[in-house]
Amino acid sequence: MSGEGPADGTPLPADARVLRLPRPPPDFVPESWRPPYQLFEPSSDDKRHAEDRGLPVRVSVWDESLTSSEQARAFRAGRCLVLRVGVKNIRAVADQTNRALAVAYDRLEEALLSRPGAHGHAGIEGLARRSGEPKVEWKAALQRLADEAELIEWDT
Amino acid sequence: MSDKASLADGLRERAWKKAPPLAKTLTPDPFRVARLAHASQPRDQPLRQAQESAAWQRYLQALEEDRRLAVPQARALRELWRFASERVRCLRYPAAGVTADGDAYLSWAYRDLPRITLNVVVLRDGRLEWAFVDSHSGVHRGSEDPVAELPDEAVTELRRFARR
């Protein structure tokens, strides 16, 4: 079981859609809200993890064709918010913002691989702030991506 | 939403709740999404505004008890809302949260204003970073370094988010 699934770093197909379960979800959302860029911001843990593995910084997502939202939620404790975004939308944002955004499978640690949906784990690369990049420009790029995300589930 | 539509939704919702787990893994709960869509019905607007206002007050009241926030940060969040809502009449409530790294944020971004976003980060020491983005024109402006309070430039952008 644990040997199956896409190899780490394999790009997701352009027609794939990914689920993002940001941790933690927002504490308050008003009517008609759009997700803030912070829900796609790499955390210090994401950066440390990437450095330890010698890989690009990846923001955790799940390939919807391999992992259902319920399976993805099982990897999270507590309240969940589930966003969905198409890989082609992410690529469009990459073009608009001149960033090397990519979505690649991100193999979970061995102990987790037997859990349902584990092989669908992936990551969006290219979201970390580049050295010398103006902060506002970086936030604008992340907000462009957040604007592409569709809210599909939300535990209030 | 008509009563008939409401009844139909109720029946479908009950059916979905009784559905076997496999069916639920294949499709997300459509009723959460439906409820979000129905939330834009004008008939319910006063009630929804009252509920939203109450929820926002609860959020503000809970800030001091939120252990993820530093004391100056919780104070700054409350002060930021007071400052902004005093300067911008009928300012809409922002989305609010705390990142995994402990930065708090308020985000004015709405589906009915799809192009523009104003985001304010409240750092642990209570200082602020703001960013305004107009994704249509490509204009973005904001602070590269933390500031003690929102500058006039940010307040000007915030006026775009007043209720009409």
PDB file of C-alpha atoms in Angstrom:
ATOM      1  CA  MET A   1       0.000   0.000   0.000  1.00  0.00           C
ATOM      2  CA  SER A   2       2.592   2.512   1.070  1.00  0.00           C
ATOM      3  CA  GLY A   3       4.611   1.948  -2.109  1.00  0.00           C
ATOM      4  CA  GLU A   4       1.733   3.044  -4.331  1.00  0.00           C
ATOM      5  CA  GLY A   5       0.852   6.512  -5.444  1.00  0.00           C
ATOM      6  CA  PRO A   6       2.620   9.192  -7.435  1.00  0.00           C
ATOM      7  CA  ALA A   7       6.308   9.807  -6.773  1.00  0.00           C
ATOM      8  CA  ASP A   8       7.247  12.860  -4.737  1.00  0.00           C
ATOM      9  CA  GLY A   9       7.670  15.904  -6.961  1.00  0.00           C
ATOM     10  CA  THR A  10       5.551  14.598  -9.849  1.00  0.00           C
ATOM     11  CA  PRO A  11       3.551  17.534 -11.261  1.00  0.00           C
ATOM     12  CA  LEU A  12      -0.219  17.283 -11.093  1.00  0.00           C
ATOM     13  CA  PRO A  13      -2.030  17.275 -14.449  1.00  0.00           C
ATOM     14  CA  ALA A  14      -3.427  20.605 -15.659  1.00  0.00           C
ATOM     15  CA  ASP A  15      -7.009  19.430 -15.325  1.00  0.00           C
ATOM     16  CA  ALA A  16      -6.580  18.417 -11.664  1.00  0.00           C
ATOM     17  CA  ARG A  17      -8.262  20.298  -8.844  1.00  0.00           C
ATOM     18  CA  VAL A  18      -6.773  20.531  -5.409  1.00  0.00           C
ATOM     19  CA  LEU A  19      -8.273  20.965  -1.973  1.00  0.00           C
ATOM     20  CA  ARG A  20      -6.699  23.283   0.552  1.00  0.00           C
ATOM     21  CA  LEU A  21      -7.525  22.949   4.250  1.00  0.00           C
ATOM     22  CA  PRO A  22      -5.757  25.936   5.797  1.00  0.00           C
ATOM     23  CA  ARG A  23      -4.612  25.566   9.362  1.00  0.00           C
ATOM     24  CA  PRO A  24      -5.902  27.330  11.329  1.00  0.00           C
ATOM     25  CA  PRO A  25      -9.074  28.445   9.538  1.00  0.00           C
ATOM     26  CA  PRO A  26     -10.264  32.061  10.048  1.00  0.00           C
ATOM     27  CA  ASP A  27     -12.022  32.924  13.321  1.00  0.00           C
ATOM     28  CA  PHE A  28     -14.611  35.162  11.717  1.00  0.00           C
ATOM     29  CA  VAL A  29     -15.900  35.421   8.166  1.00  0.00           C
ATOM     30  CA  PRO A  30     -18.459  37.946   6.982  1.00  0.00           C
ATOM     31  CA  GLU A  31     -21.110  37.375   4.376  1.00  0.00           C
ATOM     32  CA  SER A  32     -19.834  37.256   0.811  1.00  0.00           C
ATOM     33  CA  TRP A  33     -16.198  37.014   1.877  1.00  0.00           C
ATOM     34  CA  ARG A  34     -13.301  35.955  -0.278  1.00  0.00           C
ATOM     35  CA  PRO A  35     -10.385  34.041   1.244  1.00  0.00           C
ATOM     36  CA  PRO A  36      -7.485  36.180   2.475  1.00  0.00           C
ATOM     37  CA  TYR A  37      -4.009  35.521   1.100  1.00  0.00           C
ATOM     38  CA  GLN A  38      -2.942  34.207   4.508  1.00  0.00           C
ATOM     39  CA  LEU A  39      -4.777  30.947   3.758  1.00  0.00           C
ATOM     40  CA  PHE A  40      -2.104  30.231   1.117  1.00  0.00           C
ATOM     41  CA  GLU A  41       0.894  31.642   2.950  1.00  0.00           C
ATOM     42  CA  PRO A  42       3.680  29.136   3.697  1.00  0.00           C
ATOM     43  CA  SER A  43       4.191  28.805   7.455  1.00  0.00           C
ATOM     44  CA  SER A  44       7.537  28.642   9.241  1.00  0.00           C
ATOM     45  CA  ASP A  45       6.896  24.909   9.635  1.00  0.00           C
ATOM     46  CA  ASP A  46       6.428  24.546   5.869  1.00  0.00           C
ATOM     47  CA  LYS A  47       9.761  26.322   5.304  1.00  0.00           C
ATOM     48  CA  ARG A  48      11.593  24.310   7.967  1.00  0.00           C
ATOM     49  CA  HIS A  49      10.171  21.057   6.606  1.00  0.00           C
ATOM     50  CA  ALA A  50      11.315  21.982   3.079  1.00  0.00           C
ATOM     51  CA  GLU A  51      14.786  22.860   4.295  1.00  0.00           C
ATOM     52  CA  ASP A  52      15.099  19.592   6.226  1.00  0.00           C
ATOM     53  CA  ARG A  53      14.158  17.609   3.116  1.00  0.00           C
ATOM     54  CA  GLY A  54      16.081  19.754   0.656  1.00  0.00           C
ATOM     55  CA  LEU A  55      12.916  20.398  -1.338  1.00  0.00           C
ATOM     56  CA  PRO A  56      11.051  23.536  -2.439  1.00  0.00           C
ATOM     57  CA  VAL A  57       8.685  25.094   0.093  1.00  0.00           C
ATOM     58  CA  ARG A  58       5.273  23.548  -0.481  1.00  0.00           C
ATOM     59  CA  VAL A  59       1.900  24.644   0.791  1.00  0.00           C
ATOM     60  CA  SER A  60      -0.134  21.548   1.559  1.00  0.00           C
ATOM     61  CA  VAL A  61      -3.032  20.625  -0.746  1.00  0.00           C
ATOM     62  CA  TRP A  62      -4.788  17.406  -1.789  1.00  0.00           C
ATOM     63  CA  ASP A  63      -5.465  16.116  -5.286  1.00  0.00           C
ATOM     64  CA  GLU A  64      -9.239  15.823  -5.339  1.00  0.00           C
ATOM     65  CA  SER A  65      -9.105  12.819  -7.674  1.00  0.00           C
ATOM     66  CA  LEU A  66      -7.153  10.820  -5.077  1.00  0.00           C
ATOM     67  CA  THR A  67      -8.378  12.319  -1.808  1.00  0.00           C
ATOM     68  CA  SER A  68     -11.936  13.272  -0.954  1.00  0.00           C
ATOM     69  CA  SER A  69     -12.591  16.272   1.262  1.00  0.00           C
ATOM     70  CA  GLU A  70     -13.684  13.913   4.031  1.00  0.00           C
ATOM     71  CA  GLN A  71     -10.427  11.974   3.789  1.00  0.00           C
ATOM     72  CA  ALA A  72      -8.424  15.208   3.814  1.00  0.00           C
ATOM     73  CA  ARG A  73     -10.377  16.409   6.844  1.00  0.00           C
ATOM     74  CA  ALA A  74      -9.400  13.209   8.672  1.00  0.00           C
ATOM     75  CA  PHE A  75      -5.783  14.430   8.618  1.00  0.00           C
ATOM     76  CA  ARG A  76      -6.812  17.602  10.439  1.00  0.00           C
ATOM     77  CA  ALA A  77      -7.916  18.043  14.021  1.00  0.00           C
ATOM     78  CA  GLY A  78     -10.628  20.533  14.884  1.00  0.00           C
ATOM     79  CA  ARG A  79     -12.610  22.927  12.748  1.00  0.00           C
ATOM     80  CA  CYS A  80     -12.029  22.798   9.011  1.00  0.00           C
ATOM     81  CA  LEU A  81     -12.446  25.026   6.055  1.00  0.00           C
ATOM     82  CA  VAL A  82     -12.079  23.414   2.645  1.00  0.00           C
ATOM     83  CA  LEU A  83     -11.152  25.427  -0.437  1.00  0.00           C
ATOM     84  CA  ARG A  84     -10.874  24.115  -3.970  1.00  0.00           C
ATOM     85  CA  VAL A  85      -8.726  25.491  -6.773  1.00  0.00           C
ATOM     86  CA  GLY A  86      -7.904  24.180 -10.237  1.00  0.00           C
ATOM     87  CA  VAL A  87      -4.304  23.539 -11.247  1.00  0.00           C
ATOM     88  CA  LYS A  88      -4.961  25.459 -14.450  1.00  0.00           C
ATOM     89  CA  ASN A  89      -6.080  28.447 -12.350  1.00  0.00           C
ATOM     90  CA  ILE A  90      -2.850  28.235 -10.369  1.00  0.00           C
ATOM     91  CA  ARG A  91      -0.891  28.206 -13.614  1.00  0.00           C
ATOM     92  CA  ALA A  92      -2.823  31.239 -14.829  1.00  0.00           C
ATOM     93  CA  VAL A  93      -1.887  33.085 -11.626  1.00  0.00           C
ATOM     94  CA  ALA A  94       1.735  32.071 -12.215  1.00  0.00           C
ATOM     95  CA  ASP A  95       1.602  33.725 -15.633  1.00  0.00           C
ATOM     96  CA  GLN A  96      -0.160  36.848 -14.353  1.00  0.00           C
ATOM     97  CA  THR A  97       2.212  37.346 -11.437  1.00  0.00           C
ATOM     98  CA  ASN A  98       5.409  36.144 -13.055  1.00  0.00           C
ATOM     99  CA  ARG A  99       5.992  33.538 -10.370  1.00  0.00           C
ATOM    100  CA  ALA A 100       7.149  29.968 -10.798  1.00  0.00           C
ATOM    101  CA  LEU A 101       4.098  28.360  -9.229  1.00  0.00           C
ATOM    102  CA  ALA A 102       3.846  24.591  -9.533  1.00  0.00           C
ATOM    103  CA  VAL A 103       1.738  21.871  -7.982  1.00  0.00           C
ATOM    104  CA  ALA A 104       3.539  18.627  -7.230  1.00  0.00           C
ATOM    105  CA  TYR A 105       2.748  15.485  -5.278  1.00  0.00           C
ATOM    106  CA  ASP A 106       4.231  15.601  -1.807  1.00  0.00           C
ATOM    107  CA  ARG A 107       4.710  12.186  -0.289  1.00  0.00           C
ATOM    108  CA  LEU A 108       3.642  11.950   3.319  1.00  0.00           C
ATOM    109  CA  GLU A 109       5.768  10.168   5.877  1.00  0.00           C
ATOM    110  CA  GLU A 110       5.578   6.361   5.800  1.00  0.00           C
ATOM    111  CA  ALA A 111       3.456   6.058   8.939  1.00  0.00           C
ATOM    112  CA  LEU A 112       0.643   8.072   7.329  1.00  0.00           C
ATOM    113  CA  LEU A 113       0.628   6.423   3.918  1.00  0.00           C
ATOM    114  CA  SER A 114      -1.741   3.624   4.867  1.00  0.00           C
ATOM    115  CA  ARG A 115      -4.493   6.114   5.692  1.00  0.00           C
ATOM    116  CA  PRO A 116      -7.261   6.584   3.105  1.00  0.00           C
ATOM    117  CA  GLY A 117      -6.476   9.315   0.608  1.00  0.00           C
ATOM    118  CA  ALA A 118      -2.864   9.739   1.761  1.00  0.00           C
ATOM    119  CA  HIS A 119      -1.446   9.406  -1.755  1.00  0.00           C
ATOM    120  CA  GLY A 120      -3.287  12.504  -2.911  1.00  0.00           C
ATOM    121  CA  HIS A 121      -1.153  14.789  -0.774  1.00  0.00           C
ATOM    122  CA  ALA A 122       0.509  17.507  -2.835  1.00  0.00           C
ATOM    123  CA  GLY A 123       1.962  20.954  -2.436  1.00  0.00           C
ATOM    124  CA  ILE A 124       1.902  24.308  -4.213  1.00  0.00           C
ATOM    125  CA  GLU A 125       5.452  25.507  -4.800  1.00  0.00           C
ATOM    126  CA  GLY A 126       6.571  29.070  -5.414  1.00  0.00           C
ATOM    127  CA  LEU A 127       4.483  30.802  -2.750  1.00  0.00           C
ATOM    128  CA  ALA A 128       7.322  31.746  -0.396  1.00  0.00           C
ATOM    129  CA  ARG A 129       8.486  35.346  -0.554  1.00  0.00           C
ATOM    130  CA  ARG A 130      11.533  35.616  -2.783  1.00  0.00           C
ATOM    131  CA  SER A 131      14.685  37.228  -1.508  1.00  0.00           C
ATOM    132  CA  GLY A 132      14.430  40.995  -1.995  1.00  0.00           C
ATOM    133  CA  GLU A 133      10.860  40.803  -3.254  1.00  0.00           C
ATOM    134  CA  PRO A 134       8.714  43.723  -2.046  1.00  0.00           C
ATOM    135  CA  LYS A 135       6.328  42.453   0.607  1.00  0.00           C
ATOM    136  CA  VAL A 136       3.278  44.088  -0.986  1.00  0.00           C
ATOM    137  CA  GLU A 137       4.041  42.502  -4.363  1.00  0.00           C
ATOM    138  CA  TRP A 138       4.304  39.078  -2.749  1.00  0.00           C
ATOM    139  CA  LYS A 139       1.022  39.558  -0.869  1.00  0.00           C
ATOM    140  CA  ALA A 140      -0.669  40.698  -4.093  1.00  0.00           C
ATOM    141  CA  ALA A 141       0.437  37.493  -5.842  1.00  0.00           C
ATOM    142  CA  LEU A 142      -0.851  35.304  -3.026  1.00  0.00           C
ATOM    143  CA  GLN A 143      -4.131  37.207  -2.983  1.00  0.00           C
ATOM    144  CA  ARG A 144      -4.523  36.528  -6.710  1.00  0.00           C
ATOM    145  CA  LEU A 145      -4.262  32.845  -5.942  1.00  0.00           C
ATOM    146  CA  ALA A 146      -6.668  33.080  -2.992  1.00  0.00           C
ATOM    147  CA  ASP A 147      -9.160  34.810  -5.284  1.00  0.00           C
ATOM    148  CA  GLU A 148      -9.191  31.709  -7.485  1.00  0.00           C
ATOM    149  CA  ALA A 149     -10.197  29.473  -4.585  1.00  0.00           C
ATOM    150  CA  GLU A 150     -13.756  28.318  -4.172  1.00  0.00           C
ATOM    151  CA  LEU A 151     -15.162  27.657  -0.729  1.00  0.00           C
ATOM    152  CA  ILE A 152     -16.718  24.217  -0.570  1.00  0.00           C
ATOM    153  CA  GLU A 153     -16.995  23.429   3.138  1.00  0.00           C
ATOM    154  CA  TRP A 154     -16.829  25.465   6.295  1.00  0.00           C
ATOM    155  CA  ASP A 155     -17.389  24.377   9.897  1.00  0.00           C
ATOM    156  CA  THR A 156     -18.819  27.388  11.629  1.00  0.00           C
TER     157      THR A 156
ATOM    158  CA  MET B   1     -35.898  31.548  -1.095  1.00  0.00           C
ATOM    159  CA  SER B   2     -39.520  30.372  -1.533  1.00  0.00           C
ATOM    160  CA  ASP B   3     -41.181  28.039   0.997  1.00  0.00           C
ATOM    161  CA  LYS B   4     -41.340  25.351  -1.683  1.00  0.00           C
ATOM    162  CA  ALA B   5     -37.652  25.666  -2.391  1.00  0.00           C
ATOM    163  CA  SER B   6     -36.974  25.666   1.325  1.00  0.00           C
ATOM    164  CA  LEU B   7     -38.957  22.454   1.787  1.00  0.00           C
ATOM    165  CA  ALA B   8     -37.190  20.802  -1.125  1.00  0.00           C
ATOM    166  CA  ASP B   9     -33.856  21.799   0.346  1.00  0.00           C
ATOM    167  CA  GLY B  10     -34.896  20.427   3.712  1.00  0.00           C
ATOM    168  CA  LEU B  11     -35.839  17.077   2.198  1.00  0.00           C
ATOM    169  CA  ARG B  12     -32.626  16.889   0.203  1.00  0.00           C
ATOM    170  CA  GLU B  13     -30.614  17.826   3.273  1.00  0.00           C
ATOM    171  CA  ARG B  14     -32.234  15.058   5.293  1.00  0.00           C
ATOM    172  CA  ALA B  15     -31.558  12.602   2.476  1.00  0.00           C
ATOM    173  CA  TRP B  16     -27.935  13.681   2.339  1.00  0.00           C
ATOM    174  CA  LYS B  17     -27.542  13.250   6.092  1.00  0.00           C
ATOM    175  CA  LYS B  18     -28.886   9.683   5.802  1.00  0.00           C
ATOM    176  CA  ALA B  19     -26.651   8.893   2.829  1.00  0.00           C
ATOM    177  CA  PRO B  20     -23.999   6.217   3.308  1.00  0.00           C
ATOM    178  CA  PRO B  21     -20.542   7.555   4.215  1.00  0.00           C
ATOM    179  CA  LEU B  22     -19.158   6.696   0.774  1.00  0.00           C
ATOM    180  CA  ALA B  23     -21.597   9.078  -0.908  1.00  0.00           C
ATOM    181  CA  LYS B  24     -20.481  11.825   1.433  1.00  0.00           C
ATOM    182  CA  THR B  25     -16.851  11.248   0.562  1.00  0.00           C
ATOM    183  CA  LEU B  26     -17.638  11.627  -3.123  1.00  0.00           C
ATOM    184  CA  THR B  27     -19.457  14.949  -2.840  1.00  0.00           C
ATOM    185  CA  PRO B  28     -19.040  17.693  -0.274  1.00  0.00           C
ATOM    186  CA  ASP B  29     -22.125  18.616   1.751  1.00  0.00           C
ATOM    187  CA  PRO B  30     -24.007  20.602  -0.896  1.00  0.00           C
ATOM    188  CA  PHE B  31     -26.159  22.262   1.735  1.00  0.00           C
ATOM    189  CA  ARG B  32     -23.348  24.242   3.252  1.00  0.00           C
ATOM    190  CA  VAL B  33     -22.763  25.653  -0.201  1.00  0.00           C
ATOM    191  CA  ALA B  34     -26.502  26.134  -0.747  1.00  0.00           C
ATOM    192  CA  ARG B  35     -26.815  27.960   2.550  1.00  0.00           C
ATOM    193  CA  LEU B  36     -24.002  30.267   1.498  1.00  0.00           C
ATOM    194  CA  ALA B  37     -25.804  30.965  -1.772  1.00  0.00           C
ATOM    195  CA  HIS B  38     -29.112  31.569  -0.033  1.00  0.00           C
ATOM    196  CA  ALA B  39     -27.423  33.992   2.304  1.00  0.00           C
ATOM    197  CA  SER B  40     -27.525  36.549  -0.473  1.00  0.00           C
ATOM    198  CA  GLN B  41     -31.358  36.686  -0.609  1.00  0.00           C
ATOM    199  CA  PRO B  42     -32.332  40.330   0.043  1.00  0.00           C
ATOM    200  CA  ARG B  43     -35.402  39.368   2.108  1.00  0.00           C
ATOM    201  CA  ASP B  44     -33.243  38.054   4.947  1.00  0.00           C
ATOM    202  CA  GLN B  45     -30.805  40.929   4.878  1.00  0.00           C
ATOM    203  CA  PRO B  46     -31.688  42.721   8.155  1.00  0.00           C
ATOM    204  CA  LEU B  47     -31.638  39.444  10.069  1.00  0.00           C
ATOM    205  CA  ARG B  48     -28.343  38.402   8.513  1.00  0.00           C
ATOM    206  CA  GLN B  49     -26.792  41.769   9.286  1.00  0.00           C
ATOM    207  CA  ALA B  50     -27.909  41.503  12.899  1.00  0.00           C
ATOM    208  CA  GLN B  51     -26.487  37.974  13.166  1.00  0.00           C
ATOM    209  CA  GLU B  52     -23.248  39.048  11.575  1.00  0.00           C
ATOM    210  CA  SER B  53     -22.965  42.030  13.867  1.00  0.00           C
ATOM    211  CA  ALA B  54     -23.526  39.817  16.928  1.00  0.00           C
ATOM    212  CA  ALA B  55     -20.918  37.324  15.699  1.00  0.00           C
ATOM    213  CA  TRP B  56     -18.418  40.135  15.137  1.00  0.00           C
ATOM    214  CA  GLN B  57     -18.993  41.467  18.655  1.00  0.00           C
ATOM    215  CA  ARG B  58     -18.400  37.964  20.023  1.00  0.00           C
ATOM    216  CA  TYR B  59     -15.161  37.791  18.043  1.00  0.00           C
ATOM    217  CA  LEU B  60     -13.986  41.121  19.492  1.00  0.00           C
ATOM    218  CA  GLN B  61     -14.968  40.144  23.024  1.00  0.00           C
ATOM    219  CA  ALA B  62     -13.068  36.860  22.796  1.00  0.00           C
ATOM    220  CA  LEU B  63      -9.799  38.480  21.689  1.00  0.00           C
ATOM    221  CA  GLU B  64      -8.365  38.893  25.184  1.00  0.00           C
ATOM    222  CA  GLU B  65      -9.000  35.222  25.964  1.00  0.00           C
ATOM    223  CA  ASP B  66      -7.385  33.965  22.763  1.00  0.00           C
ATOM    224  CA  ARG B  67      -4.144  32.383  23.936  1.00  0.00           C
ATOM    225  CA  ARG B  68      -2.651  32.457  20.447  1.00  0.00           C
ATOM    226  CA  LEU B  69      -2.533  36.241  20.634  1.00  0.00           C
ATOM    227  CA  ALA B  70      -0.011  38.334  22.556  1.00  0.00           C
ATOM    228  CA  VAL B  71      -1.547  40.987  24.823  1.00  0.00           C
ATOM    229  CA  PRO B  72      -0.405  43.957  22.649  1.00  0.00           C
ATOM    230  CA  GLN B  73      -1.707  42.145  19.583  1.00  0.00           C
ATOM    231  CA  ALA B  74      -5.208  41.588  20.978  1.00  0.00           C
ATOM    232  CA  ARG B  75      -5.292  45.221  22.101  1.00  0.00           C
ATOM    233  CA  ALA B  76      -4.118  46.389  18.671  1.00  0.00           C
ATOM    234  CA  LEU B  77      -6.773  44.345  16.880  1.00  0.00           C
ATOM    235  CA  ARG B  78      -9.514  45.904  18.954  1.00  0.00           C
ATOM    236  CA  GLU B  79      -7.996  49.360  18.498  1.00  0.00           C
ATOM    237  CA  LEU B  80      -7.620  48.827  14.758  1.00  0.00           C
ATOM    238  CA  TRP B  81     -11.308  48.056  14.408  1.00  0.00           C
ATOM    239  CA  ARG B  82     -12.249  51.082  16.537  1.00  0.00           C
ATOM    240  CA  PHE B  83      -9.945  53.339  14.504  1.00  0.00           C
ATOM    241  CA  ALA B  84     -11.139  52.040  11.132  1.00  0.00           C
ATOM    242  CA  SER B  85     -14.849  51.963  11.917  1.00  0.00           C
ATOM    243  CA  GLU B  86     -14.718  55.503  13.324  1.00  0.00           C
ATOM    244  CA  ARG B  87     -13.138  56.809  10.142  1.00  0.00           C
ATOM    245  CA  VAL B  88     -15.217  54.817   7.685  1.00  0.00           C
ATOM    246  CA  ARG B  89     -18.933  54.982   8.272  1.00  0.00           C
ATOM    247  CA  CYS B  90     -20.731  51.626   7.814  1.00  0.00           C
ATOM    248  CA  LEU B  91     -17.475  49.760   7.291  1.00  0.00           C
ATOM    249  CA  ARG B  92     -18.125  46.108   6.489  1.00  0.00           C
ATOM    250  CA  TYR B  93     -16.815  43.457   8.873  1.00  0.00           C
ATOM    251  CA  PRO B  94     -13.567  41.874   7.711  1.00  0.00           C
ATOM    252  CA  ALA B  95     -12.580  38.215   7.754  1.00  0.00           C
ATOM    253  CA  ALA B  96     -10.350  37.717  10.779  1.00  0.00           C
ATOM    254  CA  GLY B  97      -7.936  35.076  11.915  1.00  0.00           C
ATOM    255  CA  VAL B  98      -4.506  34.136  13.179  1.00  0.00           C
ATOM    256  CA  THR B  99      -1.864  32.423  11.045  1.00  0.00           C
ATOM    257  CA  ALA B 100       0.082  29.342  12.140  1.00  0.00           C
ATOM    258  CA  ASP B 101       2.976  31.704  12.903  1.00  0.00           C
ATOM    259  CA  GLY B 102       0.871  33.835  15.225  1.00  0.00           C
ATOM    260  CA  ASP B 103       0.223  36.892  13.039  1.00  0.00           C
ATOM    261  CA  ALA B 104      -3.338  38.149  13.305  1.00  0.00           C
ATOM    262  CA  TYR B 105      -5.080  39.572  10.259  1.00  0.00           C
ATOM    263  CA  LEU B 106      -8.185  41.440   9.168  1.00  0.00           C
ATOM    264  CA  SER B 107      -9.103  41.068   5.510  1.00  0.00           C
ATOM    265  CA  TRP B 108     -11.626  43.145   3.604  1.00  0.00           C
ATOM    266  CA  ALA B 109     -12.321  41.004   0.513  1.00  0.00           C
ATOM    267  CA  TYR B 110     -15.801  40.229  -0.817  1.00  0.00           C
ATOM    268  CA  ARG B 111     -17.304  38.369  -3.742  1.00  0.00           C
ATOM    269  CA  ASP B 112     -19.419  41.373  -4.677  1.00  0.00           C
ATOM    270  CA  LEU B 113     -16.220  43.486  -4.880  1.00  0.00           C
ATOM    271  CA  PRO B 114     -14.157  40.935  -6.770  1.00  0.00           C
ATOM    272  CA  ARG B 115     -11.218  43.122  -7.740  1.00  0.00           C
ATOM    273  CA  ILE B 116     -10.128  44.785  -4.538  1.00  0.00           C
ATOM    274  CA  THR B 117      -8.735  43.581  -1.239  1.00  0.00           C
ATOM    275  CA  LEU B 118      -7.382  45.359   1.804  1.00  0.00           C
ATOM    276  CA  ASN B 119      -5.489  43.248   4.290  1.00  0.00           C
ATOM    277  CA  VAL B 120      -4.016  44.324   7.621  1.00  0.00           C
ATOM    278  CA  VAL B 121      -1.633  42.106   9.577  1.00  0.00           C
ATOM    279  CA  VAL B 122      -1.308  42.706  13.303  1.00  0.00           C
ATOM    280  CA  LEU B 123       2.077  41.545  14.529  1.00  0.00           C
ATOM    281  CA  ARG B 124       2.686  40.173  18.014  1.00  0.00           C
ATOM    282  CA  ASP B 125       4.042  43.521  19.209  1.00  0.00           C
ATOM    283  CA  GLY B 126       0.868  45.266  18.037  1.00  0.00           C
ATOM    284  CA  ARG B 127       2.374  46.944  14.965  1.00  0.00           C
ATOM    285  CA  LEU B 128       0.587  46.731  11.639  1.00  0.00           C
ATOM    286  CA  GLU B 129       1.339  45.881   8.032  1.00  0.00           C
ATOM    287  CA  TRP B 130      -1.224  46.748   5.396  1.00  0.00           C
ATOM    288  CA  ALA B 131      -1.643  45.895   1.735  1.00  0.00           C
ATOM    289  CA  PHE B 132      -4.220  47.045  -0.793  1.00  0.00           C
ATOM    290  CA  VAL B 133      -4.552  45.038  -4.002  1.00  0.00           C
ATOM    291  CA  ASP B 134      -6.574  45.836  -7.112  1.00  0.00           C
ATOM    292  CA  SER B 135      -6.189  42.666  -9.121  1.00  0.00           C
ATOM    293  CA  HIS B 136      -7.859  44.160 -12.181  1.00  0.00           C
ATOM    294  CA  SER B 137      -5.601  47.176 -12.609  1.00  0.00           C
ATOM    295  CA  GLY B 138      -2.587  45.469 -11.048  1.00  0.00           C
ATOM    296  CA  VAL B 139      -2.244  48.361  -8.585  1.00  0.00           C
ATOM    297  CA  HIS B 140      -1.032  47.391  -5.168  1.00  0.00           C
ATOM    298  CA  ARG B 141       0.209  49.537  -2.347  1.00  0.00           C
ATOM    299  CA  GLY B 142       0.962  49.087   1.315  1.00  0.00           C
ATOM    300  CA  SER B 143       3.602  49.051   4.020  1.00  0.00           C
ATOM    301  CA  GLU B 144       6.944  47.356   3.533  1.00  0.00           C
ATOM    302  CA  ASP B 145       7.764  47.958   7.202  1.00  0.00           C
ATOM    303  CA  PRO B 146       5.448  47.733  10.196  1.00  0.00           C
ATOM    304  CA  VAL B 147       3.566  50.885  11.222  1.00  0.00           C
ATOM    305  CA  ALA B 148       1.991  51.973  14.511  1.00  0.00           C
ATOM    306  CA  GLU B 149      -1.391  52.823  12.998  1.00  0.00           C
ATOM    307  CA  LEU B 150      -3.150  52.767   9.652  1.00  0.00           C
ATOM    308  CA  PRO B 151      -1.960  55.685   7.508  1.00  0.00           C
ATOM    309  CA  ASP B 152      -4.421  57.980   5.700  1.00  0.00           C
ATOM    310  CA  GLU B 153      -3.588  56.200   2.445  1.00  0.00           C
ATOM    311  CA  ALA B 154      -4.928  52.931   3.855  1.00  0.00           C
ATOM    312  CA  VAL B 155      -8.013  54.632   5.318  1.00  0.00           C
ATOM    313  CA  THR B 156      -8.747  56.053   1.858  1.00  0.00           C
ATOM    314  CA  GLU B 157      -8.713  52.534   0.400  1.00  0.00           C
ATOM    315  CA  LEU B 158     -10.791  51.249   3.303  1.00  0.00           C
ATOM    316  CA  ARG B 159     -13.617  53.611   2.292  1.00  0.00           C
ATOM    317  CA  ARG B 160     -14.225  51.351  -0.694  1.00  0.00           C
ATOM    318  CA  PHE B 161     -15.494  48.743   1.769  1.00  0.00           C
ATOM    319  CA  ALA B 162     -18.297  50.762   3.320  1.00  0.00           C
ATOM    320  CA  ARG B 163     -21.805  49.266   3.138  1.00  0.00           C
ATOM    321  CA  ARG B 164     -23.920  50.967   0.495  1.00  0.00           C
TER     322      ARG B 164
END
